[in-house]
mmCIF file with all atom_site columns, C-alpha atoms and ligand atoms in Angstrom:
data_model
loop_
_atom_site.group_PDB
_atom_site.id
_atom_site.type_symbol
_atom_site.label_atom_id
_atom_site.label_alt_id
_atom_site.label_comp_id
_atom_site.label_asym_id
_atom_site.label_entity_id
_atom_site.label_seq_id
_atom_site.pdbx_PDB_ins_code
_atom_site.Cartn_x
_atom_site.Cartn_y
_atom_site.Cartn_z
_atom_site.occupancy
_atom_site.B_iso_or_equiv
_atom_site.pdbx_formal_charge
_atom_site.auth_seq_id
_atom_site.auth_comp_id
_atom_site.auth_asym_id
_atom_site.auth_atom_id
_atom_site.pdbx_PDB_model_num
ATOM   1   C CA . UNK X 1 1   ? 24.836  197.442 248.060 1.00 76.00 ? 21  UNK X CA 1
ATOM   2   C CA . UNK X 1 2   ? 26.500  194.264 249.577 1.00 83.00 ? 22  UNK X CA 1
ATOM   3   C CA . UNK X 1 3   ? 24.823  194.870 252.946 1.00 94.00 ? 23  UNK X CA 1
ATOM   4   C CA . UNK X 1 4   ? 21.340  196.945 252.917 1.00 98.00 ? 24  UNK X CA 1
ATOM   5   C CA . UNK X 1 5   ? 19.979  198.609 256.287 1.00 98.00 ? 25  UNK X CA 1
ATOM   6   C CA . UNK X 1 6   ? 16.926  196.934 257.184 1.00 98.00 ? 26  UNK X CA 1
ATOM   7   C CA . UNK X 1 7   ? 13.974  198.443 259.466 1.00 98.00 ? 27  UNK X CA 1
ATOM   8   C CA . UNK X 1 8   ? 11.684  196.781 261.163 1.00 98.00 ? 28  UNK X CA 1
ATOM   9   C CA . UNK X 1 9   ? 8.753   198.587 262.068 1.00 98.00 ? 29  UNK X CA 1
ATOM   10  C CA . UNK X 1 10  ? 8.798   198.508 265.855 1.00 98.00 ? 30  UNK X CA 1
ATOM   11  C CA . UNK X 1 11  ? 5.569   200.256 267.060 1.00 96.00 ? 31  UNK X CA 1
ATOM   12  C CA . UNK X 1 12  ? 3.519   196.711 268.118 1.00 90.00 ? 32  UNK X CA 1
ATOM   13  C CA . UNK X 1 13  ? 4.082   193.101 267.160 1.00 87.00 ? 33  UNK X CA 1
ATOM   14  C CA . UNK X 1 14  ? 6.543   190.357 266.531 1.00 87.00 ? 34  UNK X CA 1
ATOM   15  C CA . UNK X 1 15  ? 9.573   192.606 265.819 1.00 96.00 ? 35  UNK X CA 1
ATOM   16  C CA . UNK X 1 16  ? 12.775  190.414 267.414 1.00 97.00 ? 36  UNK X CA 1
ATOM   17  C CA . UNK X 1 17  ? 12.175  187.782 265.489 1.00 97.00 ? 37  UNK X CA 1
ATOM   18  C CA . UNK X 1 18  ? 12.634  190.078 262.012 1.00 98.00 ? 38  UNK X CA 1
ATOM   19  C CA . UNK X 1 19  ? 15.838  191.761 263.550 1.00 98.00 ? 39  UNK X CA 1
ATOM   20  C CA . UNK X 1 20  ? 17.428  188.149 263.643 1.00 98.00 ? 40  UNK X CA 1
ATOM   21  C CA . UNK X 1 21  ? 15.999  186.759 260.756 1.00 98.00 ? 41  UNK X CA 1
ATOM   22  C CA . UNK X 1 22  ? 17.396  189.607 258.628 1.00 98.00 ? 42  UNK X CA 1
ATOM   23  C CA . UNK X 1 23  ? 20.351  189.542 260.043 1.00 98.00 ? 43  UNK X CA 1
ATOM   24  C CA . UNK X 1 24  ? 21.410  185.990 259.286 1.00 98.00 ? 44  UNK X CA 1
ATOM   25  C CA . UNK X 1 25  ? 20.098  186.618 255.506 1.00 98.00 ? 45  UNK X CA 1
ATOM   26  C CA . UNK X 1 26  ? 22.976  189.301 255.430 1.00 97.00 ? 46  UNK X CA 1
ATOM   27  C CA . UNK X 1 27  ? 21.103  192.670 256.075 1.00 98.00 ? 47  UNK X CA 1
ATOM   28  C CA . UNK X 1 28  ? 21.988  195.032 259.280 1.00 98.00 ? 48  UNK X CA 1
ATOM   29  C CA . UNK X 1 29  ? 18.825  195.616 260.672 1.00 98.00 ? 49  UNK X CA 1
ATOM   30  C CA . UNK X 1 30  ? 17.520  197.916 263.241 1.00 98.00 ? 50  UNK X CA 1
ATOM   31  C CA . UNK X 1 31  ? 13.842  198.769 264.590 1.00 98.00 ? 51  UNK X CA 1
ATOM   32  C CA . UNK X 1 32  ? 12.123  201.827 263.284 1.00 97.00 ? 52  UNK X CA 1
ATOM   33  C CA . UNK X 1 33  ? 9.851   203.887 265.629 1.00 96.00 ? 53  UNK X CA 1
ATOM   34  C CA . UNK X 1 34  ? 10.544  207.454 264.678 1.00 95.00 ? 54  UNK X CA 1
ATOM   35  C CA . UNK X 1 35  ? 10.340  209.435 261.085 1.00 95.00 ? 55  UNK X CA 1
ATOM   36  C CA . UNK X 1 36  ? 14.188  210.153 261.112 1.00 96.00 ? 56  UNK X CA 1
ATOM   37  C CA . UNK X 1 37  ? 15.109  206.278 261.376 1.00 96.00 ? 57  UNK X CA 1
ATOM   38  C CA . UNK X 1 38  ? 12.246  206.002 258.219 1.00 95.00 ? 58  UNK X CA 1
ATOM   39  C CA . UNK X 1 39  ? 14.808  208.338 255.942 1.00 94.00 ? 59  UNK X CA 1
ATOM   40  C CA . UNK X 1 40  ? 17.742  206.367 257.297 1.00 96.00 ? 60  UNK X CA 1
ATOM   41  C CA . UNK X 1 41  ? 17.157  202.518 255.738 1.00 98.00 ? 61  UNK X CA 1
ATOM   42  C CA . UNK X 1 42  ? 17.287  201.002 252.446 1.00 98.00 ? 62  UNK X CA 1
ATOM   43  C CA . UNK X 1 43  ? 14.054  198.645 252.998 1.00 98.00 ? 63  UNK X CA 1
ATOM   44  C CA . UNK X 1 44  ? 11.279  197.847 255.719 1.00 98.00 ? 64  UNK X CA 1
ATOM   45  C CA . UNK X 1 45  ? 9.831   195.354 256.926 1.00 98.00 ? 65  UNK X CA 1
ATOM   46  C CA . UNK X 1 46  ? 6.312   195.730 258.829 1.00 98.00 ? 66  UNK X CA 1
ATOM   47  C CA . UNK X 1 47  ? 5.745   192.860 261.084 1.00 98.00 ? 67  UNK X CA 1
ATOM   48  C CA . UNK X 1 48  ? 2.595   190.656 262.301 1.00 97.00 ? 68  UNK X CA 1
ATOM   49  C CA . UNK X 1 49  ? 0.582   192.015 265.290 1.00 95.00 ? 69  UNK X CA 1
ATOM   50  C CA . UNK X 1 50  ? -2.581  193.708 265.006 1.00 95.00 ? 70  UNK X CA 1
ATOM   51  C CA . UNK X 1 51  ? -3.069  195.895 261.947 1.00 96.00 ? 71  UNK X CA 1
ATOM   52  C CA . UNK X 1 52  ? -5.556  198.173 263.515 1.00 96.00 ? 72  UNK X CA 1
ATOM   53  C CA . UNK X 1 53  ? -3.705  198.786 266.893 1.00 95.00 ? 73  UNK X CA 1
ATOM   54  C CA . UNK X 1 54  ? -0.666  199.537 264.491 1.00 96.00 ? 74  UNK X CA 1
ATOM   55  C CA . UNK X 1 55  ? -2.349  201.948 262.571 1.00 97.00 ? 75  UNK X CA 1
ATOM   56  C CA . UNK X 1 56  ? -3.863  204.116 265.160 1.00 96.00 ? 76  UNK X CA 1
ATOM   57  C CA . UNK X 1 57  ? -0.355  204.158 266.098 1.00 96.00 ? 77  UNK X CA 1
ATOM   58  C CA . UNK X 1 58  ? 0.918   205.470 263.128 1.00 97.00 ? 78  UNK X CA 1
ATOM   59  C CA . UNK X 1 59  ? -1.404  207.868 263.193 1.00 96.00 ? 79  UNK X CA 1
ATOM   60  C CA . UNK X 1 60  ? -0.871  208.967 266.635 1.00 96.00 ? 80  UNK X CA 1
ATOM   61  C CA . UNK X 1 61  ? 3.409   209.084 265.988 1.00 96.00 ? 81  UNK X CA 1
ATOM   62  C CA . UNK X 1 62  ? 2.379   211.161 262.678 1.00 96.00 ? 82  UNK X CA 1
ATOM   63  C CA . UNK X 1 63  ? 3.923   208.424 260.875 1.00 97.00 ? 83  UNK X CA 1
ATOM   64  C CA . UNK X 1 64  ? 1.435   207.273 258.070 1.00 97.00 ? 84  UNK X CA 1
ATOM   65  C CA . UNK X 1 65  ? 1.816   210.006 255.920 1.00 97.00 ? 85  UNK X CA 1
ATOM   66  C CA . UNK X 1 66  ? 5.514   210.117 256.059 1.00 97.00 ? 86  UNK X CA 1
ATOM   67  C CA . UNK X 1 67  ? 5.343   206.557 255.676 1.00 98.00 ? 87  UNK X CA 1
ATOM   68  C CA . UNK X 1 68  ? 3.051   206.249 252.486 1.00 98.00 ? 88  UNK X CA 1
ATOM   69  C CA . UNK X 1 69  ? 5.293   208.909 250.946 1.00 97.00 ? 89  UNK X CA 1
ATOM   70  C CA . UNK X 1 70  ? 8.494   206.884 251.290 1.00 98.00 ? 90  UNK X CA 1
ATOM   71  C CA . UNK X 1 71  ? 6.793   203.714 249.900 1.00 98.00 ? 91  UNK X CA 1
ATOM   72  C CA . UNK X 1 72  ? 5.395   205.618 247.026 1.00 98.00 ? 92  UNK X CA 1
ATOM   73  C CA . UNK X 1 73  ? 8.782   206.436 246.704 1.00 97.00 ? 93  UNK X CA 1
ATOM   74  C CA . UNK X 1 74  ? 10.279  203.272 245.906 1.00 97.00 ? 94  UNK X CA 1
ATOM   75  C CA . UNK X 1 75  ? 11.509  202.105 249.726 1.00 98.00 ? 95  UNK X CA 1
ATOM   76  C CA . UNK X 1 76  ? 11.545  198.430 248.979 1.00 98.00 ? 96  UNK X CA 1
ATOM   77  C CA . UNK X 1 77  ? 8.780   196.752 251.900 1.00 98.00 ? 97  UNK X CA 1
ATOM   78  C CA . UNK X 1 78  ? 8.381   193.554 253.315 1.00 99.00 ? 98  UNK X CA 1
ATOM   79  C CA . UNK X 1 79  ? 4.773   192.797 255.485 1.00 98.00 ? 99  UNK X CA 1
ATOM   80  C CA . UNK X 1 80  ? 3.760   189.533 257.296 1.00 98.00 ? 100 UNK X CA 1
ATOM   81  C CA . UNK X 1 81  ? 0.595   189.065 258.178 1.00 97.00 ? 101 UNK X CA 1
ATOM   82  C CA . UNK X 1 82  ? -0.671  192.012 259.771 1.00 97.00 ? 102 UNK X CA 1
ATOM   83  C CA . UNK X 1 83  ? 2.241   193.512 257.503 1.00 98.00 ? 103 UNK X CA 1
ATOM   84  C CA . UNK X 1 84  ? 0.556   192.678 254.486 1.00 98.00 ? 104 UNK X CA 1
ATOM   85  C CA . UNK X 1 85  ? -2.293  194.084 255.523 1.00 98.00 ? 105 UNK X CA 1
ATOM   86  C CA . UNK X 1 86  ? -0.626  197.132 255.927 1.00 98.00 ? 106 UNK X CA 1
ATOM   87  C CA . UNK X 1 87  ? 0.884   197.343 252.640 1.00 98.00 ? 107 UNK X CA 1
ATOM   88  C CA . UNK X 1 88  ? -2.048  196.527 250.715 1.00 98.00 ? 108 UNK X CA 1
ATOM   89  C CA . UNK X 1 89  ? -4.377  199.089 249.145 1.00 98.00 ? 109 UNK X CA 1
ATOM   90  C CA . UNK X 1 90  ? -8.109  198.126 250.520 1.00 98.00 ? 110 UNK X CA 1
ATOM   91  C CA . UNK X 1 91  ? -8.919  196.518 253.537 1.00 98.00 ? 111 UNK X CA 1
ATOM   92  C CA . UNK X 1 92  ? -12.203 194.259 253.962 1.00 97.00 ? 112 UNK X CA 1
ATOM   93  C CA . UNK X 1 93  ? -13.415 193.934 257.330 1.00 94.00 ? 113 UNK X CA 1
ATOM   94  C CA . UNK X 1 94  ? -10.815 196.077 258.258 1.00 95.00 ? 114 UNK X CA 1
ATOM   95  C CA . UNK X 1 95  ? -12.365 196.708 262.234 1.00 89.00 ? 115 UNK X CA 1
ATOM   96  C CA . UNK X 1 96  ? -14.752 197.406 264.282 1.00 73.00 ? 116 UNK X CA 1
ATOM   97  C CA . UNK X 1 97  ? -15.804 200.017 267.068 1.00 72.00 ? 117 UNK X CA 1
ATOM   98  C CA . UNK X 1 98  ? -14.181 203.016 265.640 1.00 77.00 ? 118 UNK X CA 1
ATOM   99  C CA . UNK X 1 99  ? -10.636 201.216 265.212 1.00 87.00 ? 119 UNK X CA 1
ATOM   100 C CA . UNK X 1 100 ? -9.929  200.825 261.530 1.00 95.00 ? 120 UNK X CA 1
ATOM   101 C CA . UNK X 1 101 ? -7.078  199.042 259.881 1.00 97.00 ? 121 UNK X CA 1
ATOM   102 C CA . UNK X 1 102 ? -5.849  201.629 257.428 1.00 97.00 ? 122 UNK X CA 1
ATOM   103 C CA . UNK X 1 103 ? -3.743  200.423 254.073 1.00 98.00 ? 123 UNK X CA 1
ATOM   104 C CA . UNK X 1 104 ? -0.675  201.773 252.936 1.00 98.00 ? 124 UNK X CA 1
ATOM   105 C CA . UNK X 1 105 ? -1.104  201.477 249.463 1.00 98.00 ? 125 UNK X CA 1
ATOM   106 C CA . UNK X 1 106 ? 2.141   199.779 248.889 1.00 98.00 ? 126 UNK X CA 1
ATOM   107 C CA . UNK X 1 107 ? 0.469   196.810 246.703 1.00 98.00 ? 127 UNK X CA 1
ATOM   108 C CA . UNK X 1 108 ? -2.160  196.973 244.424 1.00 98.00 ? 128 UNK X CA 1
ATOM   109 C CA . UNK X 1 109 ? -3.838  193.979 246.061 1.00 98.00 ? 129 UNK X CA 1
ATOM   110 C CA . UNK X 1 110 ? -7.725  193.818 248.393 1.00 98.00 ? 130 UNK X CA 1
ATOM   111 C CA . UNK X 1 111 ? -6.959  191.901 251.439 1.00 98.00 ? 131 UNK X CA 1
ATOM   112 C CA . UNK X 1 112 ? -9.435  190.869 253.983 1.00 97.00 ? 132 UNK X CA 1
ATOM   113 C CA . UNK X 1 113 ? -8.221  190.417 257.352 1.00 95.00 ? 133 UNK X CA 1
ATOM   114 C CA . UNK X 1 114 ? -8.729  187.695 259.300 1.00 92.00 ? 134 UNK X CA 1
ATOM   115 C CA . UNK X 1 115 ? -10.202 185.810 256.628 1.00 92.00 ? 135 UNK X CA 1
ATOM   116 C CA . UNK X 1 116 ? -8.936  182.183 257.705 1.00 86.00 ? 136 UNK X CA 1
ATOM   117 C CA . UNK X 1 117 ? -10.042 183.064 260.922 1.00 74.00 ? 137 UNK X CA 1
ATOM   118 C CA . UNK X 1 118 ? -13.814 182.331 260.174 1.00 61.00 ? 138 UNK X CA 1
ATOM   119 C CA . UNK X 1 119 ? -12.610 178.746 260.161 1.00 56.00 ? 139 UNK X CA 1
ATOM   120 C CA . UNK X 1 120 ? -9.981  178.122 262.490 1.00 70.00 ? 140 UNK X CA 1
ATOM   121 C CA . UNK X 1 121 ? -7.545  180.414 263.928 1.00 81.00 ? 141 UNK X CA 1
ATOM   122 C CA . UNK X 1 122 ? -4.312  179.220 263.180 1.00 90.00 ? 142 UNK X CA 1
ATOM   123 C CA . UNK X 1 123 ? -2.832  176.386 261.453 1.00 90.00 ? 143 UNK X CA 1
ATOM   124 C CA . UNK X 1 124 ? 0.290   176.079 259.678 1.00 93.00 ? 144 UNK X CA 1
ATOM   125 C CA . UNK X 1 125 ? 1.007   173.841 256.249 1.00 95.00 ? 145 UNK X CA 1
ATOM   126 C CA . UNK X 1 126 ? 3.672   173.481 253.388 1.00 97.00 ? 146 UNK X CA 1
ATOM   127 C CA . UNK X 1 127 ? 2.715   176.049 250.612 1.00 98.00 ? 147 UNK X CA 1
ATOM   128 C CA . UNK X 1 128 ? 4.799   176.159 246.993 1.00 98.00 ? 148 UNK X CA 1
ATOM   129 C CA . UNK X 1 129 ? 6.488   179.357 246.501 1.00 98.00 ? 149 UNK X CA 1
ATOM   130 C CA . UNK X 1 130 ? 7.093   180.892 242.841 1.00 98.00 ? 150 UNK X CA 1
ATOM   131 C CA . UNK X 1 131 ? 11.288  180.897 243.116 1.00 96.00 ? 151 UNK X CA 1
ATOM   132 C CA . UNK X 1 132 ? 12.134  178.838 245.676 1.00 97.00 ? 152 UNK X CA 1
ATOM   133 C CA . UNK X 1 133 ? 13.259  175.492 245.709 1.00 95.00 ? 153 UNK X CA 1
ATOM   134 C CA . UNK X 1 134 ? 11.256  172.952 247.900 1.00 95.00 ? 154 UNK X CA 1
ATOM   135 C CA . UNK X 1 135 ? 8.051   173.899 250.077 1.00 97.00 ? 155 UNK X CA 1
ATOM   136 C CA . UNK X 1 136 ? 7.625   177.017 252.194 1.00 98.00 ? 156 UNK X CA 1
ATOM   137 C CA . UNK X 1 137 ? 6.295   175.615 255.953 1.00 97.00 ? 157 UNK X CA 1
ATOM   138 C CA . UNK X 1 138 ? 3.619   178.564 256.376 1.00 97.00 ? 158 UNK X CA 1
ATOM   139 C CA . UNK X 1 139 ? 2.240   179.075 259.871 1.00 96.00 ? 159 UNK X CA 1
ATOM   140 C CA . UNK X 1 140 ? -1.346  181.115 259.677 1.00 96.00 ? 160 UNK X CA 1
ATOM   141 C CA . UNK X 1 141 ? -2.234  183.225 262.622 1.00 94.00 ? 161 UNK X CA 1
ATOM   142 C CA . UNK X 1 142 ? -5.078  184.831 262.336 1.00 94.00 ? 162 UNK X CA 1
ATOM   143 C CA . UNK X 1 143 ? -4.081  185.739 259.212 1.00 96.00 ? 163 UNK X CA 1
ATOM   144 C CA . UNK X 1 144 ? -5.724  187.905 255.952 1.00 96.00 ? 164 UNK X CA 1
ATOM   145 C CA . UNK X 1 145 ? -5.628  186.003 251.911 1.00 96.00 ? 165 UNK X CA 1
ATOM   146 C CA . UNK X 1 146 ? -5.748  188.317 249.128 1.00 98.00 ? 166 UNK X CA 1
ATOM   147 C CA . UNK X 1 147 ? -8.971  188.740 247.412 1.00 97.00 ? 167 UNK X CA 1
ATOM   148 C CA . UNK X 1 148 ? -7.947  191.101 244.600 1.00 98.00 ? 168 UNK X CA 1
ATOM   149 C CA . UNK X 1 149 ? -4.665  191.078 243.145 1.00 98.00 ? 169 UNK X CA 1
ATOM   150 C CA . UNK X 1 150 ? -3.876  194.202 240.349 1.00 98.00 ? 170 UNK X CA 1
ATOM   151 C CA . UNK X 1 151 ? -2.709  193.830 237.626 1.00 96.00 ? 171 UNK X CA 1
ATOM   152 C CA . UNK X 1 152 ? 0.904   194.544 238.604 1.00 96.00 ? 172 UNK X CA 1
ATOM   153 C CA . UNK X 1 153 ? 1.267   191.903 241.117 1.00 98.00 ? 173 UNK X CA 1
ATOM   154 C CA . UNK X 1 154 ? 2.932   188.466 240.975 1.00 98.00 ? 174 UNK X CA 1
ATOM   155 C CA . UNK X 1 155 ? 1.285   186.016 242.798 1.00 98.00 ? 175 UNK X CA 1
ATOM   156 C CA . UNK X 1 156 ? 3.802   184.294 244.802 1.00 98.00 ? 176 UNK X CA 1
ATOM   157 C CA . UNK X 1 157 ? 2.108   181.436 246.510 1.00 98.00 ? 177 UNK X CA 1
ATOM   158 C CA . UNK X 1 158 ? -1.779  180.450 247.530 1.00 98.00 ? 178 UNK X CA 1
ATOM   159 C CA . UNK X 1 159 ? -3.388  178.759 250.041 1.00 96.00 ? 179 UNK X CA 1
ATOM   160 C CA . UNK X 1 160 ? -7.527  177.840 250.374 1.00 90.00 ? 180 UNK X CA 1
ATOM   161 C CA . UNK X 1 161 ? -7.598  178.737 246.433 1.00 94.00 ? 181 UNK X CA 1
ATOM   162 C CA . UNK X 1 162 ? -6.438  182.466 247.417 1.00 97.00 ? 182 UNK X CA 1
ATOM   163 C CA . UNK X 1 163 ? -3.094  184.369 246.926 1.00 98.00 ? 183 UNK X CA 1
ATOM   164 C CA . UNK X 1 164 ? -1.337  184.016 250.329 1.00 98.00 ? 184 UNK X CA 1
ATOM   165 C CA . UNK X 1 165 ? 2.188   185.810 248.948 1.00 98.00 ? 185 UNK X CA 1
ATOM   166 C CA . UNK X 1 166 ? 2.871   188.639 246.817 1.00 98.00 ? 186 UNK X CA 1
ATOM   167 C CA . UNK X 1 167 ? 5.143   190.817 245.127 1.00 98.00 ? 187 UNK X CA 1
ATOM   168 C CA . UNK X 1 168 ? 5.026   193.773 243.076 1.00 98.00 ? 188 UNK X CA 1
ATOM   169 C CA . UNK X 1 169 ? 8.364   195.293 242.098 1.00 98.00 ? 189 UNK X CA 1
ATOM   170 C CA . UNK X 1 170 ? 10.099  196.164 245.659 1.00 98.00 ? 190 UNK X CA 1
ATOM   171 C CA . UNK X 1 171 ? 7.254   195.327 247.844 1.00 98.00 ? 191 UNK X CA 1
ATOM   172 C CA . UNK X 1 172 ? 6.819   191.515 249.138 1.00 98.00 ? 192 UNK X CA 1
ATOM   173 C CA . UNK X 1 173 ? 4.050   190.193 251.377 1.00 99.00 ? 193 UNK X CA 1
ATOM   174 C CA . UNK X 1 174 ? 3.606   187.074 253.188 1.00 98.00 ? 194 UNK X CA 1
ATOM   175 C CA . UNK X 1 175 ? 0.076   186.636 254.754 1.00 98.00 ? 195 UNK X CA 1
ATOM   176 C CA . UNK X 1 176 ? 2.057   184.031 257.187 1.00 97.00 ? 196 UNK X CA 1
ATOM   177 C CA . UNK X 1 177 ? 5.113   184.163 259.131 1.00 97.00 ? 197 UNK X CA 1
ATOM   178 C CA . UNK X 1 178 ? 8.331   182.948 257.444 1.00 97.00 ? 198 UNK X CA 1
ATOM   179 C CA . UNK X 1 179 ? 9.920   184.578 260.825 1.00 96.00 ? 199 UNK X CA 1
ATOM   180 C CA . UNK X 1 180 ? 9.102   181.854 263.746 1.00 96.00 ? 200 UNK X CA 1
ATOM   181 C CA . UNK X 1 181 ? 10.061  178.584 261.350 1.00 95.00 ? 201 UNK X CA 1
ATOM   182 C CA . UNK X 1 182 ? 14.080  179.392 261.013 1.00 94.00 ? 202 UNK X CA 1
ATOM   183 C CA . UNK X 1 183 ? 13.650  179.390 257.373 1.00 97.00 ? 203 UNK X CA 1
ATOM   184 C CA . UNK X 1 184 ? 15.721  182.380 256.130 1.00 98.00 ? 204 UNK X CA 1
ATOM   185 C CA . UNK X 1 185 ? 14.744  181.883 251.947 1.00 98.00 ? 205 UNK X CA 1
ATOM   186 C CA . UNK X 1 186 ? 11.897  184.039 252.035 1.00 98.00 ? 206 UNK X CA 1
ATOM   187 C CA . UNK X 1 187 ? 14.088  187.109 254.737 1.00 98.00 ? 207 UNK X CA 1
ATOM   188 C CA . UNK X 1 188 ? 16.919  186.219 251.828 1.00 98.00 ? 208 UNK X CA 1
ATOM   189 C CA . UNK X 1 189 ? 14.844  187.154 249.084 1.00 98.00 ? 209 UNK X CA 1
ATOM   190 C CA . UNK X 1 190 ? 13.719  190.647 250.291 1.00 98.00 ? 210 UNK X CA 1
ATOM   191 C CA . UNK X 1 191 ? 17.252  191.164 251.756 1.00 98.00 ? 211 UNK X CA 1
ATOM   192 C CA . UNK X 1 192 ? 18.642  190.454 247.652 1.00 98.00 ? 212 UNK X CA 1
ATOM   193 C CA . UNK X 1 193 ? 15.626  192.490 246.367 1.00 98.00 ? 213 UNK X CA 1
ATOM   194 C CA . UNK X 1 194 ? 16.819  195.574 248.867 1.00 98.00 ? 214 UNK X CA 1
ATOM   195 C CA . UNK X 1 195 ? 20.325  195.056 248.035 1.00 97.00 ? 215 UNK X CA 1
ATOM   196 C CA . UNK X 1 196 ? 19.433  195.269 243.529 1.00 95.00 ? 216 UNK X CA 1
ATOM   197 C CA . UNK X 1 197 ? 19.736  190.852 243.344 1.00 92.00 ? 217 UNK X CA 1
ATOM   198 C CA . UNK X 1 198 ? 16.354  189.804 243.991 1.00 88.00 ? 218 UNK X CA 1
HETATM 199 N N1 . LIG T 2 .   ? -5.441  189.543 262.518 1.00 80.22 ? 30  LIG T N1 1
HETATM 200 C C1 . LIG T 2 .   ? -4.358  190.455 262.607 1.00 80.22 ? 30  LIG T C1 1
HETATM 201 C C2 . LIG T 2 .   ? -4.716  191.801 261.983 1.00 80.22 ? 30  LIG T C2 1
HETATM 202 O O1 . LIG T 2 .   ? -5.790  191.969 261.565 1.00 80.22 ? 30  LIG T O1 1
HETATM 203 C C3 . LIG T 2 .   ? -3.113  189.897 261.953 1.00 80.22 ? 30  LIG T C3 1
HETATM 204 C C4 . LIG T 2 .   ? -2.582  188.734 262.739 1.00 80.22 ? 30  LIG T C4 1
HETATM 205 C C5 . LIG T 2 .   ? -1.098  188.565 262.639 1.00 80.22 ? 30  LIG T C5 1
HETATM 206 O O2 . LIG T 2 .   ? -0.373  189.458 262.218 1.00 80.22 ? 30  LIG T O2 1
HETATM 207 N N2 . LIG T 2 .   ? -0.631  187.427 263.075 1.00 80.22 ? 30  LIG T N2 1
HETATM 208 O O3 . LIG T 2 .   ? -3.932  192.682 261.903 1.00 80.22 ? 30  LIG T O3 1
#
């Protein structure tokens, strides 16, 4: 597969920003809102935004089912952020008031969400990532760390002494946002793990 279809969740969040990063690592990408466009791509990629507002959606479009299925499946998954959140398999803190983040159970990995959030919102820093050469320039917002990782599950980088990137098999997750810094490596290595490279 020289150039995979690429989805980008497009319910709530940051979604532009994946179309065009995917794009320049070589994918064709297109947003995703409907169950027919789910069957149609090659790999997904669930974007920052609010994980709880994006699950209630789901839920509402009759999408999380379908959507689990696929990914226990094998569709190859990208999250950021709220993304991650999504993919993972337990959520800590995971809402409030009746609106409840719920996991995909992509990646055997705890998450709690906005865990750096206790101490400052955002921030952004240079983090080491298994693969790549050079420093990744992370930028936090609001963003979950992984507190459990399965056994399964390559830890890909770590931030505050917790795993802050992931992979297990297909399924890649960034607890920052690789999208707003014009660094394509980490777009580039989901696009080659779609495509049978990575
Ligand atoms: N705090 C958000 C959530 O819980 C994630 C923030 C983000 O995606 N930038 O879903």
């Amino acid at each position: 597969m020289s150039r995979p279809r690429i989805g980008v969740l497009a319910l709530q969040g940051d979604t532009r920003e994946h179309l065009t990063a995917l794009r320049e690592a070589g994918a064709e990408s297109m947003p995703v809102r409907r169950r027919g466009e789910i069957d149609a791509i090659d790999g997904l990629v669930i974007p920052g935004g609010e994980s709880t507002t994006m699950s209630h959606l789901l839920l509402d479009l009759d999408l999380l089912e379908p959507l689990r299925a696929r990914l226990a499946d094998g569709l190859p998954a990208y999250g950021a952020c709220a993304g991650m959140i999504m993919l993972s398999s337990e959520i800590l803190d995971a809402g409030a008031n009746g609106r409840q983040a719920l996991p995909l159970r992509a990646i055997d990995i705890t998450v709690r969400r906005n865990a750096f959030g206790r101490q400052v919102d955002s921030f952004e820093g240079d983090v080491d990532f298994a693969g790549l050469d050079g420093p990744v320039r992370a930028v936090f917002i609001r963003a979950p760390w992984v507190e459990r990782v399965g056994a399964g599950v390559q830890v890909l980088a770590t931030a505050a002494g917790h795993a802050v990137a992931v992979r297990q098999g297909p399924m890649l997750a960034t607890a920052f946002h690789p999208e707003v810094t014009g660094d394509r490596r980490i777009h580039q290595l989901f696009v080659d793990i779609v495509a049978g490279r990575g």
